[in-house]
mmCIF file of C-alpha atoms and ligand atoms in Angstrom:
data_model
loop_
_atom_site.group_PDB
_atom_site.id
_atom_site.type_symbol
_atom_site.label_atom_id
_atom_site.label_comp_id
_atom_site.label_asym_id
_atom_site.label_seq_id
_atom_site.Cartn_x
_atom_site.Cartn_y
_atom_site.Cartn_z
ATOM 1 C CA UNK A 31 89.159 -53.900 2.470
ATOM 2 C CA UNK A 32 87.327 -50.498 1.562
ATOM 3 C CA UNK A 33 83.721 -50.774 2.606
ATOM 4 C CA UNK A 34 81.704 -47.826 0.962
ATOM 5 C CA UNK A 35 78.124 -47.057 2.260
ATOM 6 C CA UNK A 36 78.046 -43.999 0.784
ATOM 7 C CA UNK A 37 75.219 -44.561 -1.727
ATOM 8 C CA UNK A 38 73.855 -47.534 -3.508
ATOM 9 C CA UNK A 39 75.009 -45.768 -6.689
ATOM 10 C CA UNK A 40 79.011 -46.330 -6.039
ATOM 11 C CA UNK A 41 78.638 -50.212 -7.302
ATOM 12 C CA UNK A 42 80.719 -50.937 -10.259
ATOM 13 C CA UNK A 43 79.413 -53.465 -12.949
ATOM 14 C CA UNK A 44 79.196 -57.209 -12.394
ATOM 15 C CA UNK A 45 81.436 -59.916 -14.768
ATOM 16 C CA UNK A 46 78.053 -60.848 -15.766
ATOM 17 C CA UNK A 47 76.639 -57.708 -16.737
ATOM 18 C CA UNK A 48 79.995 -56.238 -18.380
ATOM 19 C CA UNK A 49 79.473 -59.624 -20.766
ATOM 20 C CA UNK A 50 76.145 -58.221 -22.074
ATOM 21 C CA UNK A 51 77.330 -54.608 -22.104
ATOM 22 C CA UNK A 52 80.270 -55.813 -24.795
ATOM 23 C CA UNK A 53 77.801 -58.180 -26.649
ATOM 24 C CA UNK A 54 75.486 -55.693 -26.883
ATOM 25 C CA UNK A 55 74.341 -55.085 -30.648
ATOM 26 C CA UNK A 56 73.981 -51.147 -31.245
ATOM 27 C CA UNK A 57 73.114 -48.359 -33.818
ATOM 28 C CA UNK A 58 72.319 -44.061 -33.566
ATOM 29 C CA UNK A 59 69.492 -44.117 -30.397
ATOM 30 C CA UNK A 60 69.047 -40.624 -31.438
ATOM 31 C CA UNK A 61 67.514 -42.018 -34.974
ATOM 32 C CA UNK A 62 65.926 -44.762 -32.642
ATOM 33 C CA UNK A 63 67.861 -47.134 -34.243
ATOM 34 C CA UNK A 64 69.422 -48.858 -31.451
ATOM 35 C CA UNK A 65 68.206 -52.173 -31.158
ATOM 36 C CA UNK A 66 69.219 -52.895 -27.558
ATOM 37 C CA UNK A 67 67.710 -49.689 -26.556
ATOM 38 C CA UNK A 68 64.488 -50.299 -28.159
ATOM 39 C CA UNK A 69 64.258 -53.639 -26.612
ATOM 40 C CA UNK A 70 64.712 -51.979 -22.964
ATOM 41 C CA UNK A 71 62.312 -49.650 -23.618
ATOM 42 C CA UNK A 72 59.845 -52.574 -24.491
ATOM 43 C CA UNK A 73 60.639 -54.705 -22.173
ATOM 44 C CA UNK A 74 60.457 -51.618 -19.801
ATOM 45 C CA UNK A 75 56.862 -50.406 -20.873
ATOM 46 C CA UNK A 76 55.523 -54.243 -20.776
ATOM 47 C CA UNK A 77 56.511 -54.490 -17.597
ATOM 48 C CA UNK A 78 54.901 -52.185 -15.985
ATOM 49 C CA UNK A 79 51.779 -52.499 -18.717
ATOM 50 C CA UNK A 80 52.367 -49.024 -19.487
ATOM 51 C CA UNK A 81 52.293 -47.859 -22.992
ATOM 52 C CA UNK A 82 55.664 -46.509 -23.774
ATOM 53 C CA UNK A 83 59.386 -46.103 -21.563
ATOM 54 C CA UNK A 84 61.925 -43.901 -22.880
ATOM 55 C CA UNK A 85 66.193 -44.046 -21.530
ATOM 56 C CA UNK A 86 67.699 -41.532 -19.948
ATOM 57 C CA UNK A 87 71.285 -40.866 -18.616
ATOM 58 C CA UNK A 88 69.876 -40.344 -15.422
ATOM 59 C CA UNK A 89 66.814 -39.321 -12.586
ATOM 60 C CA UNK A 90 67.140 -36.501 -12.713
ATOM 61 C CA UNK A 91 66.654 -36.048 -16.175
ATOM 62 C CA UNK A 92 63.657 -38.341 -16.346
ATOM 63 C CA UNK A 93 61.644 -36.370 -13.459
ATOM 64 C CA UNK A 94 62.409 -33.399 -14.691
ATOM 65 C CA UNK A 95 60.784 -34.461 -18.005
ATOM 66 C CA UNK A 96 58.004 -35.817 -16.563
ATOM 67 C CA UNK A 97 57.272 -32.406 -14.497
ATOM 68 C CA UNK A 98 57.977 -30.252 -17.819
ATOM 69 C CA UNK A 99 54.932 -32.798 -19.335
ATOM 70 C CA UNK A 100 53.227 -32.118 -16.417
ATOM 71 C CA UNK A 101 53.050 -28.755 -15.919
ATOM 72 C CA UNK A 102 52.812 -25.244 -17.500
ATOM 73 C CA UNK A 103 55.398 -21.846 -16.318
ATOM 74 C CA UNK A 104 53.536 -20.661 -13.092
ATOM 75 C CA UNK A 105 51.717 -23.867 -12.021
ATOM 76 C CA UNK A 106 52.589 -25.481 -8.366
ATOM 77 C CA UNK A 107 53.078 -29.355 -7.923
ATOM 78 C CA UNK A 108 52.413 -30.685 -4.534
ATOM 79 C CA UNK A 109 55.460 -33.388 -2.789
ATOM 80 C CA UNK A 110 56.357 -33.722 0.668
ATOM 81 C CA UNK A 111 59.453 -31.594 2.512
ATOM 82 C CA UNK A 112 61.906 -34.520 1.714
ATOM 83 C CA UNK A 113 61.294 -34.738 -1.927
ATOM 84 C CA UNK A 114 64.488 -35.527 -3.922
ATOM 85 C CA UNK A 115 63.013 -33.326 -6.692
ATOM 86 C CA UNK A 116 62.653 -30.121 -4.203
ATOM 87 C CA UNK A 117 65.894 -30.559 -2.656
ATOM 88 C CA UNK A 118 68.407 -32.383 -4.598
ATOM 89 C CA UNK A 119 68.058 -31.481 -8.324
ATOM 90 C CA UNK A 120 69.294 -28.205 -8.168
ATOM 91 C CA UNK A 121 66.162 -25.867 -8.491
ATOM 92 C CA UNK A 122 65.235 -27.603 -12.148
ATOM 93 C CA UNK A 123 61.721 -27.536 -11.318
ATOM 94 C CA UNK A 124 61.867 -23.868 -11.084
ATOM 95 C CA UNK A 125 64.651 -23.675 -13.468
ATOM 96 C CA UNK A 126 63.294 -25.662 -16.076
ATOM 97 C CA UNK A 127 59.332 -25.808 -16.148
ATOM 98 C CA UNK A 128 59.131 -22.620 -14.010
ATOM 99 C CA UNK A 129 56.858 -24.241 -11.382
ATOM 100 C CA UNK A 130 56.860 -23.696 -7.615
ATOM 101 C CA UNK A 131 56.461 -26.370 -5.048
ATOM 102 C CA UNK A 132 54.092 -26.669 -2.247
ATOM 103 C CA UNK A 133 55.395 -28.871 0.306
ATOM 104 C CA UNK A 134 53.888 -31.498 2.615
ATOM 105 C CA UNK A 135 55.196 -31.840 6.147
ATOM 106 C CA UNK A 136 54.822 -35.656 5.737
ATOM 107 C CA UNK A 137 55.988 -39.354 7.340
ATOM 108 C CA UNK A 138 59.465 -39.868 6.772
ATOM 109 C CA UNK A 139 58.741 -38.729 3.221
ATOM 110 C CA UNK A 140 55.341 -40.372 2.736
ATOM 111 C CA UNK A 141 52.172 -38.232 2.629
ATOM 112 C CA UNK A 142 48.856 -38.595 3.472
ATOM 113 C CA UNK A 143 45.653 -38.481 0.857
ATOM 114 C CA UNK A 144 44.254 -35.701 3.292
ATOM 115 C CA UNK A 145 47.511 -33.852 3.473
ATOM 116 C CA UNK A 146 47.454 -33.478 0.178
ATOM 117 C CA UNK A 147 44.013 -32.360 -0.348
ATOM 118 C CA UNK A 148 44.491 -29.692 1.540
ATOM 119 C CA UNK A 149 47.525 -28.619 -0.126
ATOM 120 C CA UNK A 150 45.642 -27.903 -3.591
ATOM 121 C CA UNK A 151 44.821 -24.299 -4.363
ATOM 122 C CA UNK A 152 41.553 -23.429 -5.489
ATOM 123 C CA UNK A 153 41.360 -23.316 -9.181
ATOM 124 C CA UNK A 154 38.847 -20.442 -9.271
ATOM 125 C CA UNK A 155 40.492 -18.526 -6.857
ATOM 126 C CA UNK A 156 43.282 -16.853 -9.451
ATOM 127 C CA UNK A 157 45.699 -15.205 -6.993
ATOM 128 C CA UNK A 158 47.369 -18.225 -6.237
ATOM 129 C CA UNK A 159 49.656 -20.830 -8.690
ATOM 130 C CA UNK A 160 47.083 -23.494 -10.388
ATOM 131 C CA UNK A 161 47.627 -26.675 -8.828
ATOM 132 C CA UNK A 162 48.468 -29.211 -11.467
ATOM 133 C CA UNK A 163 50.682 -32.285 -10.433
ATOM 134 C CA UNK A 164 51.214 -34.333 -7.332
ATOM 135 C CA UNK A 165 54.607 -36.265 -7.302
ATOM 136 C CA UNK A 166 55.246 -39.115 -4.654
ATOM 137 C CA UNK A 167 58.719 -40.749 -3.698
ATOM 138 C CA UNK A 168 58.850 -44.605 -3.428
ATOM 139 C CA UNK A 169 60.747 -45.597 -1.591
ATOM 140 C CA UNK A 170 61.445 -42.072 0.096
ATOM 141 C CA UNK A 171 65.134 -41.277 0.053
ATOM 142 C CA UNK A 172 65.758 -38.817 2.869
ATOM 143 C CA UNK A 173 63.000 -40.118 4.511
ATOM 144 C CA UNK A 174 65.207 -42.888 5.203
ATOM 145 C CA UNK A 175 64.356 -45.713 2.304
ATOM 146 C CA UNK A 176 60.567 -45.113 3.315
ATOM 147 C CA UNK A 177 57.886 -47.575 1.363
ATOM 148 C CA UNK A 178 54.621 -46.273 0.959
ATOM 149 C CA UNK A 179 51.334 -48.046 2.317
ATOM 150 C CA UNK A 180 49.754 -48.505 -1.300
ATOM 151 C CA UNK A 181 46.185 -47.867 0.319
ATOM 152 C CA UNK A 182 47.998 -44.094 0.595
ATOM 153 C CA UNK A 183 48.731 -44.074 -2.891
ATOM 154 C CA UNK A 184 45.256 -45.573 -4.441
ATOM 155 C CA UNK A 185 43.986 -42.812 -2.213
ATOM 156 C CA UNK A 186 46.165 -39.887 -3.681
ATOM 157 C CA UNK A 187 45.116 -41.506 -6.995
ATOM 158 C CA UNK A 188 41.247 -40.447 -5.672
ATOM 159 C CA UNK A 189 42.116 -36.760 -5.097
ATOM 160 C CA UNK A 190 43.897 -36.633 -8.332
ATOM 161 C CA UNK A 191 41.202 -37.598 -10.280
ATOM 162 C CA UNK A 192 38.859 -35.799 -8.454
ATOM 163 C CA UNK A 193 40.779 -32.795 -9.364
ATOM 164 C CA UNK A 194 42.480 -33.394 -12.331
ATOM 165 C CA UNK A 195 46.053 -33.458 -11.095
ATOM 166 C CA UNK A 196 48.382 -35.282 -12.670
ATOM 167 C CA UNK A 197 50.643 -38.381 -11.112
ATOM 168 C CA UNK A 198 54.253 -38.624 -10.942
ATOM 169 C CA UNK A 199 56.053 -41.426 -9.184
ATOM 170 C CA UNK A 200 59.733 -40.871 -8.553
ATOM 171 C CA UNK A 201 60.552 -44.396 -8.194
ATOM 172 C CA UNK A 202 64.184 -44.195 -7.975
ATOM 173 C CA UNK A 203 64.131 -47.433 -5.353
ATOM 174 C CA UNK A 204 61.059 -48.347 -6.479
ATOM 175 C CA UNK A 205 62.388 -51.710 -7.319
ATOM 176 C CA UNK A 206 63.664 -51.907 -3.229
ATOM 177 C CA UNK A 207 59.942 -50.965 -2.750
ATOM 178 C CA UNK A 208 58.518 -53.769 -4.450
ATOM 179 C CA UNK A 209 60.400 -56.548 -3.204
ATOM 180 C CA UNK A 210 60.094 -55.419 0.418
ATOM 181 C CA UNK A 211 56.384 -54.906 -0.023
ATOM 182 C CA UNK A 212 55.744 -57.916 -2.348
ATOM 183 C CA UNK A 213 54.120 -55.315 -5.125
ATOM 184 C CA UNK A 214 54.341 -55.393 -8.522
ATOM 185 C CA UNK A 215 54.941 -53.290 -11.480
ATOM 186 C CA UNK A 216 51.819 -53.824 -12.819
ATOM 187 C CA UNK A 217 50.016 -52.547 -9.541
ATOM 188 C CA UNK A 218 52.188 -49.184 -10.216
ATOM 189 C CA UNK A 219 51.571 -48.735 -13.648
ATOM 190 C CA UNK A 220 48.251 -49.004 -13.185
ATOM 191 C CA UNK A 221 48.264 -46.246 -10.865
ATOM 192 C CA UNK A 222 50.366 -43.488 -12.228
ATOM 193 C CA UNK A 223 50.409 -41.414 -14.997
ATOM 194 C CA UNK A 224 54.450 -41.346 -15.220
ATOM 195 C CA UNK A 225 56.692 -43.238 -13.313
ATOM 196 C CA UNK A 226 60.396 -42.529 -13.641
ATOM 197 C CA UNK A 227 62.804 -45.370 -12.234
ATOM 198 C CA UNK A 228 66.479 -45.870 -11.864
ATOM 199 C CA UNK A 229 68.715 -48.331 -12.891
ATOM 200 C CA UNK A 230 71.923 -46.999 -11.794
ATOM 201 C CA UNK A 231 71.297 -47.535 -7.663
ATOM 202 C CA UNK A 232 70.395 -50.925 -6.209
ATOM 203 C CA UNK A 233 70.177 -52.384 -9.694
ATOM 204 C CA UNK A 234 73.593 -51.943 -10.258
ATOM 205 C CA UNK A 235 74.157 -50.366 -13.702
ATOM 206 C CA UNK A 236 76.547 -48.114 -14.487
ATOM 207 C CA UNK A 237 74.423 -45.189 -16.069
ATOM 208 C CA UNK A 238 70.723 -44.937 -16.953
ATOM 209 C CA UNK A 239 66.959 -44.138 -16.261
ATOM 210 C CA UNK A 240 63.773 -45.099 -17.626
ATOM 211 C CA UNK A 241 60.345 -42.960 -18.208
ATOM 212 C CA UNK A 242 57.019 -44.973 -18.728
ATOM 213 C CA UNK A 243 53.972 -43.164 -19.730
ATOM 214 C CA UNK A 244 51.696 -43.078 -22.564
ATOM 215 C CA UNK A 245 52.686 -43.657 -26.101
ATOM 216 C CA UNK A 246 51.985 -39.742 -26.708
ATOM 217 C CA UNK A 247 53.407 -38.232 -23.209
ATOM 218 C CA UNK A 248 57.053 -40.004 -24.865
ATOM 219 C CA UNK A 249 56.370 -38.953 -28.196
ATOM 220 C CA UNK A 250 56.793 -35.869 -26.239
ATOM 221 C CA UNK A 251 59.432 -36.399 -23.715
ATOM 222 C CA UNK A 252 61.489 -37.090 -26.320
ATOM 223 C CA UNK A 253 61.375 -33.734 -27.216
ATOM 224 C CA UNK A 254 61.799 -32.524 -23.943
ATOM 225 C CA UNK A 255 64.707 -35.093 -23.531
ATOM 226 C CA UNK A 256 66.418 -33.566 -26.949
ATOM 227 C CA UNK A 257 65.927 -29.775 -25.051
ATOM 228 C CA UNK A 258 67.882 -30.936 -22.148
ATOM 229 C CA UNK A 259 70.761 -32.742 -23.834
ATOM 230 C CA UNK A 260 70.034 -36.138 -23.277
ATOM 231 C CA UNK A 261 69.909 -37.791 -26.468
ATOM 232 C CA UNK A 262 72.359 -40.457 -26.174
ATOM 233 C CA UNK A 263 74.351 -42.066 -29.322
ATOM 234 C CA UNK A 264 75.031 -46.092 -29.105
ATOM 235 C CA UNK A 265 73.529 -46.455 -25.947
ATOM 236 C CA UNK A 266 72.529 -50.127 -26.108
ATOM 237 C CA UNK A 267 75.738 -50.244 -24.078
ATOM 238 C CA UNK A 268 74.106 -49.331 -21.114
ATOM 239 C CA UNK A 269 70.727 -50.614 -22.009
ATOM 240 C CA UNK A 270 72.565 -53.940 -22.313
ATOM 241 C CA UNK A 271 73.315 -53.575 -18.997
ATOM 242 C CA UNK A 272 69.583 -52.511 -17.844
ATOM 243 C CA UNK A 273 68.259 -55.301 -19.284
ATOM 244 C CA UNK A 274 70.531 -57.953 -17.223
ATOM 245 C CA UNK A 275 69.849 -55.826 -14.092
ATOM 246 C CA UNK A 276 66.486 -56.438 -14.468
ATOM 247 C CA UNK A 277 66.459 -59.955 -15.059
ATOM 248 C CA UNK A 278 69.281 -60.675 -12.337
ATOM 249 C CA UNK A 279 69.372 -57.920 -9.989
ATOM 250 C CA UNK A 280 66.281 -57.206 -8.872
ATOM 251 C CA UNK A 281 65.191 -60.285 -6.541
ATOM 252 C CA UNK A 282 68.298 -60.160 -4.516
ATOM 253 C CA UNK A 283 67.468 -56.546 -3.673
ATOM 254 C CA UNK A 284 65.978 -58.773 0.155
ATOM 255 C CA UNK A 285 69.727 -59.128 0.987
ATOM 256 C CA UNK A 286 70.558 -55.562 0.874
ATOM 257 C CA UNK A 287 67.582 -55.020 3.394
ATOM 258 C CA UNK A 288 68.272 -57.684 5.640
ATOM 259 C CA UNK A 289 71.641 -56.320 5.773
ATOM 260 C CA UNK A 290 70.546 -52.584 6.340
ATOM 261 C CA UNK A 291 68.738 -54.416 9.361
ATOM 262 C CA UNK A 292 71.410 -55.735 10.951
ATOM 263 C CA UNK A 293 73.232 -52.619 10.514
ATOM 264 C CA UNK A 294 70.585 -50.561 12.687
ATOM 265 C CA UNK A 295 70.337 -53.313 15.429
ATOM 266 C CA UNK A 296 74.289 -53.220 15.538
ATOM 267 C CA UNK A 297 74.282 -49.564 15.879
ATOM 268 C CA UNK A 298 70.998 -49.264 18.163
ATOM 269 C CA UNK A 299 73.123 -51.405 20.713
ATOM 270 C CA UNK A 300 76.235 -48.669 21.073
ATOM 271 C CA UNK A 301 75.327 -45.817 24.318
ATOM 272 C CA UNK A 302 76.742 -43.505 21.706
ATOM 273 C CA UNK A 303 74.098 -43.525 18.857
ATOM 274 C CA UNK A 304 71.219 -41.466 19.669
ATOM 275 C CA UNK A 305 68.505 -42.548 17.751
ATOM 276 C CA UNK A 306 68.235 -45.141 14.364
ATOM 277 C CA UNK A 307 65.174 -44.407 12.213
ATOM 278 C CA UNK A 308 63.286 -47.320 10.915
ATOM 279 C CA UNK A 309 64.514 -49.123 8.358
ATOM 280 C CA UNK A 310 62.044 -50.049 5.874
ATOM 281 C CA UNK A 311 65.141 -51.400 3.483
ATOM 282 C CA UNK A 312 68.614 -50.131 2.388
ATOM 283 C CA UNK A 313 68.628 -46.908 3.713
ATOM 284 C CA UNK A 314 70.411 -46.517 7.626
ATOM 285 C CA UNK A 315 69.559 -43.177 8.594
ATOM 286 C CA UNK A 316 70.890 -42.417 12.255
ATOM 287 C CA UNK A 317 72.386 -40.237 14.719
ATOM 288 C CA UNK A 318 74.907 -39.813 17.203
ATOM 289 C CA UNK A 319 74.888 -38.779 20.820
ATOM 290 C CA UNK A 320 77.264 -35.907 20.456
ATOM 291 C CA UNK A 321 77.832 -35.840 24.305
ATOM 292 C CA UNK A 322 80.396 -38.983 23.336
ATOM 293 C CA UNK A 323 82.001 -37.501 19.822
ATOM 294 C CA UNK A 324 80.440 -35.499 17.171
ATOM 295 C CA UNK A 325 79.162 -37.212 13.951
ATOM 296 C CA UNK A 326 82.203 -35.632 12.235
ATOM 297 C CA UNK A 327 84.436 -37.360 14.271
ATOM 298 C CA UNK A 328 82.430 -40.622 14.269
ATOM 299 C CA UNK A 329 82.672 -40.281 10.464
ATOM 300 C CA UNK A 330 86.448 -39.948 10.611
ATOM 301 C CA UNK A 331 86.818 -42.771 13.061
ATOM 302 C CA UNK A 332 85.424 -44.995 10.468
ATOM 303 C CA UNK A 333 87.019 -43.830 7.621
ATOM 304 C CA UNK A 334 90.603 -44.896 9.629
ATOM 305 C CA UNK A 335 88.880 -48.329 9.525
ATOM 306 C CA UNK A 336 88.327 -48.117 5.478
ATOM 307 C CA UNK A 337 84.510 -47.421 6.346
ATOM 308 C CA UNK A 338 83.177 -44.993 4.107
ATOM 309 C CA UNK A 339 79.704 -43.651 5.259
ATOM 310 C CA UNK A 340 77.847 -39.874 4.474
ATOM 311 C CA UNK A 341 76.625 -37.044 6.375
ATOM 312 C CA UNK A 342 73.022 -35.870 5.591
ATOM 313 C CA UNK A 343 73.330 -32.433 7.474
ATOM 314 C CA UNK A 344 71.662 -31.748 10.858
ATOM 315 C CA UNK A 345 73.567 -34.451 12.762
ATOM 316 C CA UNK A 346 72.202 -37.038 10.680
ATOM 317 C CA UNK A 347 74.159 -39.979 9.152
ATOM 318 C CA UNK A 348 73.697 -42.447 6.518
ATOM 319 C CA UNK A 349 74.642 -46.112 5.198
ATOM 320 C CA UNK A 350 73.023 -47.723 2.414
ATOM 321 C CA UNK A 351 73.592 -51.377 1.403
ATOM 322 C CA UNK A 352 73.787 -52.399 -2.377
ATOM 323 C CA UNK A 353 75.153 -54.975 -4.622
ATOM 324 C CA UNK A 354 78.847 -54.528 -3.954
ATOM 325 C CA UNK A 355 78.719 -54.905 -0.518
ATOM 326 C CA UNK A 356 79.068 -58.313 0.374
ATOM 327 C CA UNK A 357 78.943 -60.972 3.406
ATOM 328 C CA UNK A 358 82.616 -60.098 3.963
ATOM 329 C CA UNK A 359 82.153 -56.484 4.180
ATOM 330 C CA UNK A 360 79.226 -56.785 6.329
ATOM 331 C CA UNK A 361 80.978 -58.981 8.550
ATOM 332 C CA UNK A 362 83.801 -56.490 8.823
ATOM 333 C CA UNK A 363 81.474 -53.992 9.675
ATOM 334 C CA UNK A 364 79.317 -55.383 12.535
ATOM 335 C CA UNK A 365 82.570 -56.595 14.024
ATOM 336 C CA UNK A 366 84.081 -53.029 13.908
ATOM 337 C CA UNK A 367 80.952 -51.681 15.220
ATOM 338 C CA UNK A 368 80.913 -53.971 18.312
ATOM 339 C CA UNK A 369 84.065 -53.293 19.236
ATOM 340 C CA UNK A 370 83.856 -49.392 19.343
HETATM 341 C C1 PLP B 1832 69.034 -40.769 -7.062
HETATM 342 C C2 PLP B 1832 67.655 -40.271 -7.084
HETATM 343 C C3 PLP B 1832 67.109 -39.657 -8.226
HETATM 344 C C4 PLP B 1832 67.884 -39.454 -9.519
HETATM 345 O O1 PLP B 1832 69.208 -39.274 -9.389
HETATM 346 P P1 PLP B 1832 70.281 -39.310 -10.575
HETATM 347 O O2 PLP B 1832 71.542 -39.309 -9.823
HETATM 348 O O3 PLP B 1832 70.043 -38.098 -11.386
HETATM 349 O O4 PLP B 1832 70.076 -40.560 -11.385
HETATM 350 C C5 PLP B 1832 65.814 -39.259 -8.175
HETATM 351 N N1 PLP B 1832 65.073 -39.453 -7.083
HETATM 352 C C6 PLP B 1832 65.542 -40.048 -5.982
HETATM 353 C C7 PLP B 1832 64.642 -40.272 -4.827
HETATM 354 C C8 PLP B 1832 66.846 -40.477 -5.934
HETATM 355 O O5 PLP B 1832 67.312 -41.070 -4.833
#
């Protein structure tokens, strides 16, 4: 039995969902004529009570639209050290909207309203890039599946509007936020002034991202969307699929946490793991004691065992738990990691 913790993005889609994908009724997205598509992006936008939500083939895509709306060639945006958009989308910030980033030596990902106060340059003073955006990570990826105390955010909120920065919630996991804090999408759309969220992780769907904003902020992203190629044809395919994710995948979202749990206490009782950060809900991040074996050799050790886990550089290691990784496979696991 292969058990892969790589990523919650390696699930393949459910009988159920594959049924609505091929039932799906489609037409050009590109001349906003698919129907399914239009009806995600609805039900997206009501959702969160935000004006408008626009698909995407991916996160990437849809953060590096919403810093392009953001921002201006030369501008900074503020996010902490960990920040998927500073280290894991290949330099678009730069590449695309020409900005620079200031980081935050934050929490596991999470920063504080202070922290990021002080992180703003002074507008007058014209030496240095014009602060213009602040963009926060829920939950925080590297940071180990980090939620945010909302109190943090509301606060952030306060030093945006005080100096008119704007707000831009990678919310890849938000949806693993909200169930483990018992938050809502309302309470985020309220708050932001874009909010980008996957579908494709512990939602389960095979492709696809969504934008929300205001009705004119997509009336431009759609633009920016066209620039970078990601106009998509009959996509009501995968918005098919969205739209059962988010009326079937989202509550059970508490299993993959308690499972992550269980996980860390397994591997908190071996002499040879070092250190397990907390788990606030899918994401294991931990370490080995490399006195016993290296984390290479740990890696390998599972791997002989059909136990596919990743490497996150500097000694650190990673499961996360997701849809495809059942009671069986968990089983499996704790009873492999007791007996190592
Ligand atoms: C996965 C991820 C994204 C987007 O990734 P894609 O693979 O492009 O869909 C953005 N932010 C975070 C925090 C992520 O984990």
């Amino acid at each position: 039995m292969l058990i892969n913790l790589i990523s919650d993005t390696v699930t393949k889609p459910t009988q159920g969902m594959l049924d609505a994908m091929m039932s799906a009724a489609v037409g050009d997205d590109v001349f906003k004529e698919d129907p399914t598509v239009n009806a995600l992006e609805e039900k997206a936008a009501k959702l969160f009570g935000m004006e408008s939500a626009l698909f995407f083939p991916s996160g990437t895509m849809t953060n590096q639209t919403a810093i392009k709306l953001h921002t201006q060639p030369g501008e900074q945006l503020i996010c902490d050290k960990y920040a998927h958009i500073y280290n894991y989308e290949g330099g678009g910030v730069s590449f695309n909207s020409g900005v620079s980033c200031r980081l935050v030596d934050g929490d596991r990902g999470t920063m504080t309203a202070e922290q990021v106060t002080a992180a703003i340059n002074p507008p007058d003073f014209y030496h240095s890039p014009l602060t213009t955006l602040v963009s926060i990570e829920n939950t925080a990826n590297k940071g180990g599946g980090t939620c945010w105390d909302f109190n943090e955010l509301l606060a952030i909120r306060k030093v945006c509007d005080e100096h008119n920065l704007g707000y831009h919630l990678d919310g890849a996991r938000l949806w693993n936020a909200m169930v483990e804090m018992k938050e809502t999408p309302l309470q985020y759309g309220e708050l932001f002034d874009t909010i980008s969220v996957c579908l494709s992780k512990g939602l389960g769907c095979p492709v696809g991202s969504l934008l929300l904003g205001t009705k004119v902020q997509m009336e431009k992203a759609i633009r920016i969307r066209k620039i970078f190629g990601g106009g998509m044809r009959q996509s009501g395919f995968l918005a098919a699929a969205a739209i059962y994710a988010l009326d079937n995948h989202v509550e059970r979202l508490v299993d993959d946490h308690k499972r992550a749990k269980e996980i860390g206490e397994a591997l908190s009782a071996k002499s040879f793991v070092k250190k397990v950060e907390p788990i606030d809900t899918n994401i294991v991040i931990f370490e080995i004691d490399e006195s016993f074996m290296t984390s290479d050799q740990f890696v390998n050790r599972l791997k002989e065992k059909e136990i596919l886990i990743i490497g996150m550089g500097q000694g650190k290691l990673r499961m996360v738990t997701h849809l495809d990784y059942t009671d069986d496979m968990h089983n499996e696991l704790l009873k492999h990691l007791a007996a190592f």
